[in-house]
CSV table of C-alpha atoms in Angstrom, one decimal:
chain,number,residue,atom,x,y,z
J,24,MET,CA,2.0,0.3,26.5
J,25,ASN,CA,2.1,-0.9,22.9
J,26,LEU,CA,1.1,0.3,19.4
J,27,GLN,CA,-1.7,-2.2,19.2
J,28,GLN,CA,-3.4,-0.5,22.2
J,29,LEU,CA,-3.1,2.9,20.5
J,30,ARG,CA,-4.6,1.4,17.3
J,31,TYR,CA,-7.5,0.0,19.3
J,32,VAL,CA,-8.2,3.3,21.0
J,33,GLN,CA,-8.0,5.2,17.7
J,34,GLU,CA,-10.4,2.8,15.9
J,35,VAL,CA,-12.9,2.8,18.7
J,36,ALA,CA,-13.0,6.6,18.5
J,37,ARG,CA,-13.3,6.5,14.7
J,38,GLN,CA,-16.2,4.0,14.9
J,39,GLY,CA,-18.2,6.4,17.2
J,40,LEU,CA,-17.3,4.5,20.4
J,41,ASN,CA,-18.8,1.3,18.9
J,42,VAL,CA,-16.4,-1.4,20.1
J,43,SER,CA,-18.1,-4.2,18.0
J,44,ALA,CA,-17.6,-2.1,14.9
J,45,ALA,CA,-14.0,-1.4,15.8
J,46,ALA,CA,-13.3,-5.1,16.4
J,47,GLU,CA,-14.8,-6.0,13.0
J,48,ALA,CA,-12.7,-3.3,11.3
J,49,LEU,CA,-9.5,-4.6,13.0
J,50,PHE,CA,-10.4,-8.3,12.5
J,51,THR,CA,-10.2,-9.0,16.2
J,52,SER,CA,-12.5,-9.7,19.1
J,53,GLN,CA,-14.6,-7.2,21.1
J,54,PRO,CA,-13.4,-8.5,24.5
J,55,GLY,CA,-9.8,-8.3,23.3
J,56,ILE,CA,-10.2,-4.6,22.5
J,57,SER,CA,-11.9,-3.8,25.7
J,58,LYS,CA,-9.2,-5.6,27.7
J,59,GLN,CA,-6.4,-3.8,25.9
J,60,ILE,CA,-8.0,-0.4,26.4
J,61,ARG,CA,-8.5,-1.1,30.1
J,62,GLN,CA,-4.8,-2.1,30.4
J,63,LEU,CA,-3.7,1.1,28.7
J,64,GLU,CA,-6.0,3.2,31.0
J,65,ASP,CA,-4.6,1.4,34.1
J,66,GLU,CA,-1.0,2.1,32.9
J,67,LEU,CA,-1.6,5.7,32.2
J,68,GLY,CA,-3.7,6.2,35.4
J,69,ILE,CA,-6.6,7.9,33.5
J,70,GLU,CA,-9.9,7.1,31.8
J,71,ILE,CA,-9.8,7.5,28.0
J,72,PHE,CA,-13.5,6.8,27.6
J,73,ARG,CA,-16.4,7.5,29.9
J,74,ARG,CA,-18.7,4.5,30.5
J,75,GLN,CA,-22.2,3.7,31.4
J,76,GLY,CA,-22.2,0.1,32.4
J,77,LYS,CA,-20.2,-1.7,29.7
J,78,ARG,CA,-21.0,0.9,27.1
J,79,LEU,CA,-18.6,3.7,26.1
J,80,VAL,CA,-20.5,7.0,25.9
J,81,ALA,CA,-17.9,9.7,25.5
J,82,VAL,CA,-14.2,10.5,25.2
J,83,THR,CA,-12.8,12.1,28.4
J,84,GLU,CA,-10.7,15.3,28.4
J,85,PRO,CA,-7.4,13.3,28.9
J,86,GLY,CA,-8.7,10.8,26.4
J,87,ARG,CA,-8.7,13.6,23.7
J,88,HIS,CA,-5.1,14.2,24.4
J,89,VAL,CA,-4.3,10.5,24.2
J,90,LEU,CA,-6.1,10.2,20.8
J,91,ALA,CA,-4.1,13.2,19.5
J,92,ILE,CA,-0.8,11.7,20.5
J,93,ALA,CA,-1.9,8.2,19.2
J,94,ALA,CA,-2.7,9.8,15.8
J,95,ARG,CA,0.8,11.4,15.6
J,96,LEU,CA,2.6,8.2,16.6
J,97,LEU,CA,0.7,5.9,14.3
J,98,GLY,CA,1.1,8.4,11.5
J,99,GLU,CA,4.9,8.4,12.0
J,100,LEU,CA,4.8,4.6,12.0
J,101,ASP,CA,3.1,4.7,8.6
J,102,ASN,CA,5.9,7.0,7.5
J,103,LEU,CA,8.5,4.5,8.6
J,104,ARG,CA,6.8,1.9,6.4
J,105,GLN,CA,6.8,4.3,3.5
J,106,VAL,CA,10.5,4.9,3.9
J,107,GLY,CA,11.2,1.2,3.5
J,108,ALA,CA,8.9,0.9,0.6
J,109,GLU,CA,10.4,4.0,-1.1
J,110,PHE,CA,13.9,2.6,-1.1
J,111,GLY,CA,12.8,-1.0,-1.7
J,112,GLN,CA,10.7,-0.4,-4.8
J,113,GLU,CA,10.3,3.0,-6.4
J,114,THR,CA,8.2,2.1,-9.4
J,115,ALA,CA,5.6,-0.2,-8.0
J,116,GLY,CA,2.9,0.0,-5.3
J,117,CYS,CA,-0.4,1.7,-4.8
J,118,LEU,CA,-1.6,5.3,-5.1
J,119,THR,CA,-5.1,6.3,-3.9
J,120,ILE,CA,-6.5,9.7,-4.9
J,121,ALA,CA,-9.5,11.1,-3.1
J,122,THR,CA,-11.3,13.6,-5.2
J,123,THR,CA,-14.7,15.0,-6.4
J,124,HIS,CA,-16.6,14.0,-9.5
J,125,THR,CA,-15.8,17.2,-11.4
J,126,GLN,CA,-12.0,16.7,-10.9
J,127,ALA,CA,-12.2,13.0,-11.7
J,128,ARG,CA,-14.3,13.4,-14.8
J,129,TYR,CA,-13.0,16.6,-16.3
J,130,VAL,CA,-9.6,17.5,-15.0
J,131,LEU,CA,-7.7,14.4,-13.9
J,132,PRO,CA,-7.9,12.1,-17.0
J,133,PRO,CA,-4.8,13.5,-18.8
J,134,ALA,CA,-2.6,13.3,-15.7
J,135,ILE,CA,-3.9,9.8,-14.9
J,136,ARG,CA,-3.3,8.6,-18.5
J,137,ASP,CA,0.3,9.9,-18.5
J,138,PHE,CA,1.0,8.5,-15.0
J,139,ILE,CA,-0.2,5.0,-15.9
J,140,ALA,CA,1.9,5.0,-19.0
J,141,ARG,CA,5.0,6.0,-16.9
J,142,TYR,CA,4.3,3.7,-13.9
J,143,PRO,CA,2.4,0.6,-15.2
J,144,ASP,CA,3.2,-1.3,-12.0
J,145,VAL,CA,1.5,1.2,-9.7
J,146,ARG,CA,-2.2,0.4,-8.8
J,147,LEU,CA,-4.1,3.6,-9.1
J,148,SER,CA,-7.4,4.0,-7.2
J,149,LEU,CA,-9.9,6.9,-7.2
J,150,ARG,CA,-12.1,7.5,-4.2
J,151,GLN,CA,-14.9,10.0,-4.9
J,152,GLY,CA,-17.1,12.1,-2.6
J,153,ASN,CA,-17.9,15.6,-1.5
J,154,PRO,CA,-14.9,17.8,-0.5
J,155,THR,CA,-15.3,17.1,3.2
J,156,GLN,CA,-15.6,13.4,2.6
J,157,VAL,CA,-12.5,13.1,0.4
J,158,CYS,CA,-10.4,15.2,2.9
J,159,ASP,CA,-11.4,12.8,5.7
J,160,LEU,CA,-10.2,9.9,3.6
J,161,VAL,CA,-6.7,11.4,3.6
J,162,ILE,CA,-6.8,12.4,7.2
J,163,ALA,CA,-7.8,8.8,8.1
J,164,GLY,CA,-4.9,7.4,6.0
J,165,GLU,CA,-7.3,5.8,3.5
J,166,ALA,CA,-6.0,7.9,0.6
J,167,ASP,CA,-2.6,9.3,-0.2
J,168,LEU,CA,-3.7,12.7,-1.5
J,169,VAL,CA,-6.9,14.8,-2.0
J,170,ILE,CA,-7.8,17.1,-4.9
J,171,ALA,CA,-10.7,19.3,-4.3
J,172,THR,CA,-11.8,23.0,-3.9
J,173,GLU,CA,-12.2,24.9,-0.6
J,174,ALA,CA,-12.4,22.1,1.9
J,175,VAL,CA,-8.7,21.2,1.6
J,176,ALA,CA,-7.5,24.5,2.7
J,177,GLU,CA,-9.9,24.4,5.7
J,178,ALA,CA,-8.6,21.1,7.1
J,179,PRO,CA,-5.8,21.8,9.6
J,180,GLU,CA,-4.6,18.2,9.4
J,181,LEU,CA,-3.7,18.6,5.7
J,182,LEU,CA,-0.9,20.6,4.0
J,183,SER,CA,-2.8,22.4,1.3
J,184,LEU,CA,-1.1,23.3,-2.0
J,185,PRO,CA,-2.8,25.4,-4.7
J,186,CYS,CA,-3.1,23.7,-8.1
J,187,TYR,CA,-5.1,26.0,-10.4
J,188,ALA,CA,-7.8,28.7,-10.4
J,189,TRP,CA,-11.2,28.3,-12.2
J,190,ASN,CA,-14.5,29.9,-12.5
J,191,ARG,CA,-18.1,29.3,-13.6
J,192,CYS,CA,-20.4,29.2,-16.6
J,193,VAL,CA,-24.1,29.1,-17.3
J,194,ILE,CA,-25.5,26.3,-19.4
J,195,ALA,CA,-29.0,26.1,-20.9
J,196,PRO,CA,-30.8,24.3,-23.7
J,197,LEU,CA,-30.1,25.8,-27.1
J,198,GLY,CA,-32.5,28.7,-27.9
J,199,HIS,CA,-32.9,29.6,-24.2
J,200,PRO,CA,-33.0,33.4,-23.7
J,201,ILE,CA,-30.2,33.4,-21.1
J,202,LEU,CA,-27.8,32.4,-23.9
J,203,GLU,CA,-28.4,35.8,-25.6
J,204,SER,CA,-27.5,37.8,-22.5
J,205,ASP,CA,-24.7,40.3,-23.5
J,206,PRO,CA,-23.2,40.8,-21.1
J,207,LEU,CA,-24.5,38.1,-18.7
J,208,SER,CA,-25.5,39.5,-15.3
J,209,LEU,CA,-26.4,38.1,-11.9
J,210,GLU,CA,-29.8,39.7,-12.3
J,211,ALA,CA,-30.4,37.8,-15.6
J,212,ILE,CA,-29.3,34.5,-13.9
J,213,ALA,CA,-31.6,35.2,-10.9
J,214,ARG,CA,-34.7,35.5,-13.2
J,215,TRP,CA,-34.6,31.8,-14.0
J,216,PRO,CA,-34.8,28.6,-11.9
J,217,ILE,CA,-31.2,27.3,-11.3
J,218,VAL,CA,-29.8,23.8,-11.1
J,219,THR,CA,-26.3,23.7,-9.5
J,220,TYR,CA,-24.0,21.9,-7.1
J,221,ASP,CA,-24.9,20.7,-3.7
J,222,GLY,CA,-24.0,23.1,-0.9
J,223,ALA,CA,-20.8,21.1,0.1
J,224,PHE,CA,-19.4,21.2,-3.4
J,225,THR,CA,-17.3,23.3,-5.8
J,226,GLY,CA,-17.3,26.8,-4.6
J,227,ARG,CA,-21.0,27.2,-3.7
J,228,GLY,CA,-20.0,29.6,-1.0
J,229,ARG,CA,-18.5,32.0,-3.4
J,230,MET,CA,-21.5,31.7,-5.7
J,231,ASN,CA,-23.9,32.4,-2.9
J,232,ARG,CA,-21.9,35.4,-1.7
J,233,ALA,CA,-22.0,37.0,-5.2
J,234,PHE,CA,-25.8,37.0,-5.2
J,235,GLN,CA,-26.1,38.2,-1.6
J,236,THR,CA,-23.7,41.1,-2.3
J,237,HIS,CA,-26.1,42.3,-5.0
J,238,GLY,CA,-29.2,41.8,-2.9
J,239,LEU,CA,-30.4,38.8,-5.0
J,240,GLU,CA,-31.8,35.5,-3.9
J,241,PRO,CA,-31.3,32.9,-6.7
J,242,ARG,CA,-34.2,30.4,-7.1
J,243,ILE,CA,-32.3,27.1,-6.8
J,244,VAL,CA,-34.7,24.3,-7.7
J,245,LEU,CA,-32.3,21.4,-7.6
J,246,THR,CA,-28.8,20.6,-6.4
J,247,ALA,CA,-26.7,17.6,-7.4
J,248,LEU,CA,-23.4,16.0,-6.6
J,249,ASP,CA,-21.9,16.3,-10.0
J,250,ALA,CA,-22.1,18.3,-13.3
J,251,ASP,CA,-23.3,15.4,-15.4
J,252,VAL,CA,-26.5,15.1,-13.3
J,253,ILE,CA,-27.0,18.9,-13.5
J,254,LYS,CA,-26.7,18.7,-17.3
J,255,THR,CA,-29.4,16.0,-17.4
J,256,TYR,CA,-31.9,18.1,-15.6
J,257,VAL,CA,-31.0,21.2,-17.6
J,258,ARG,CA,-31.7,19.3,-20.8
J,259,MET,CA,-35.1,18.4,-19.3
J,260,GLY,CA,-35.9,22.1,-19.0
J,261,LEU,CA,-35.9,22.1,-15.2
J,262,GLY,CA,-33.8,25.2,-15.1
J,263,ILE,CA,-30.5,26.8,-16.2
J,264,GLY,CA,-27.3,25.2,-14.9
J,265,LEU,CA,-24.5,27.0,-13.0
J,266,ILE,CA,-21.4,24.8,-13.2
J,267,ALA,CA,-17.6,24.8,-13.2
J,268,ARG,CA,-16.3,26.1,-16.5
J,269,MET,CA,-14.1,23.0,-17.0
J,270,ALA,CA,-17.2,20.8,-16.7
J,271,HIS,CA,-18.6,22.0,-20.0
J,272,ASP,CA,-17.4,19.9,-22.9
J,273,PRO,CA,-18.6,21.2,-26.3
J,274,GLU,CA,-18.0,17.8,-27.9
J,275,THR,CA,-20.3,15.8,-25.6
J,276,ASP,CA,-22.7,18.5,-24.3
J,277,VAL,CA,-25.0,18.2,-27.3
J,278,GLY,CA,-28.1,20.4,-27.1
J,279,LEU,CA,-26.6,22.7,-24.5
J,280,GLY,CA,-25.4,26.3,-25.0
J,281,VAL,CA,-22.9,28.0,-22.6
J,282,VAL,CA,-22.2,31.5,-21.4
J,283,ASP,CA,-19.1,32.4,-19.5
J,284,ALA,CA,-19.8,33.7,-16.0
J,285,SER,CA,-16.3,34.3,-14.8
J,286,HIS,CA,-16.8,38.1,-14.6
J,287,LEU,CA,-19.6,37.6,-12.1
J,288,PHE,CA,-17.9,35.4,-9.4
J,289,ASP,CA,-14.6,35.4,-7.6
J,290,ALA,CA,-12.3,32.7,-8.9
J,291,SER,CA,-12.0,29.5,-6.9
J,292,VAL,CA,-8.8,27.5,-6.4
J,293,THR,CA,-8.5,23.8,-6.5
J,294,HIS,CA,-6.0,22.5,-3.9
J,295,LEU,CA,-4.1,19.3,-3.4
J,296,GLY,CA,-3.9,18.1,0.1
J,297,ILE,CA,-1.5,15.6,1.9
J,298,ARG,CA,-1.1,14.8,5.5
J,299,ARG,CA,1.3,17.0,7.3
J,300,LYS,CA,4.7,15.3,8.0
J,301,SER,CA,3.8,12.5,5.7
J,302,TRP,CA,6.3,10.5,3.7
J,303,LEU,CA,5.5,10.3,0.0
J,304,ARG,CA,6.7,7.6,-2.4
J,305,GLY,CA,8.7,8.8,-5.4
J,306,TYR,CA,5.8,8.1,-7.8
J,307,VAL,CA,3.4,10.2,-5.7
J,308,TYR,CA,5.7,13.2,-6.3
J,309,ALA,CA,5.7,12.3,-10.0
J,310,PHE,CA,1.9,12.2,-10.2
J,311,ILE,CA,1.6,15.5,-8.4
J,312,GLU,CA,4.0,17.2,-10.7
J,313,GLY,CA,2.3,15.7,-13.7
J,314,PHE,CA,-1.0,17.2,-12.5
J,315,ALA,CA,0.3,20.5,-11.4
J,316,PRO,CA,3.8,21.1,-12.9
J,317,HIS,CA,4.6,24.0,-10.4
J,318,LEU,CA,4.3,21.5,-7.5
J,319,THR,CA,7.7,19.9,-7.9
J,320,ARG,CA,9.2,17.5,-5.4
J,321,ARG,CA,11.4,20.3,-4.1
J,322,VAL,CA,8.5,22.6,-3.6
J,323,ILE,CA,6.4,19.9,-1.8
J,324,GLU,CA,9.3,18.8,0.5
J,325,ARG,CA,10.0,22.4,1.4
J,326,ALA,CA,6.3,22.9,2.2
J,327,LEU,CA,6.2,19.7,4.3
J,328,SER,CA,9.3,20.7,6.3
J,329,GLU,CA,8.0,24.3,6.9
J,330,GLY,CA,4.4,23.3,7.6
J,331,GLY,CA,2.8,25.1,4.7
J,332,SER,CA,3.1,26.6,1.3
J,333,ASP,CA,4.7,30.0,0.8
J,334,TYR,CA,3.1,30.9,-2.5
J,335,GLU,CA,-0.3,31.4,-4.1
J,336,ILE,CA,-1.7,31.1,-7.6
């Protein structure tokens, strides 16, 4: 048994049992992967994958246990490499952050600016997607940390640390009647067509529950993946916009008025997620603390050692 066999098994599962795709991802041959998997199965005395002819069609029950163990072993191997890198070079390397558009566009810029000034030799990369997608990037080891709302706390593979609480606002073209609502109510919002986030994004669950609790069914005419697209269609007169409060910028959102809606919805919390039992470079801790000052290295290391955070915002 060797680590290469475990990598092959893990990648085949990740590629939906497509051995050709796994071979391409690992820069090796399809027959080589098939042979190594067979050898591992023979050594363990079990079938990891169920087959129809030469095709893999399912993961067996013992195979699921093998995959879980392989993920832990390979994760620890990555940690060993990180330990060497940490003590070999503390101010240079790579940092990949997986996040949503709203975080990348409206929240992260100051932290990223300060981090680049402090660590000019660290290559910083942003990977964007919906909350589930960006969590999956960290779980798969393709990103170091994730910053998003809701989905982070729901992923058991990730240690979830709360960063900050936020709420919502309504935007509309200047002169729109909704801007004169005092106070703004859910009933007033529900009278108009609404443009808001896609169902996978930014606290949509809390928004939907607020309307349902009051027996209202909002008329959502368009959903989008980010606030800038929502604003475009609001300017066109397609409807009023319901967005995260931090996504409204009075300097750039020319032609749009805003009404605070925080009294109508439960606050959402943006979380930072890292893989459980992961080893973080020194500059990763520095970035996290620069973004969320209460998440010091001591707090994070304690949470990692204990398996979870012991505080809330």
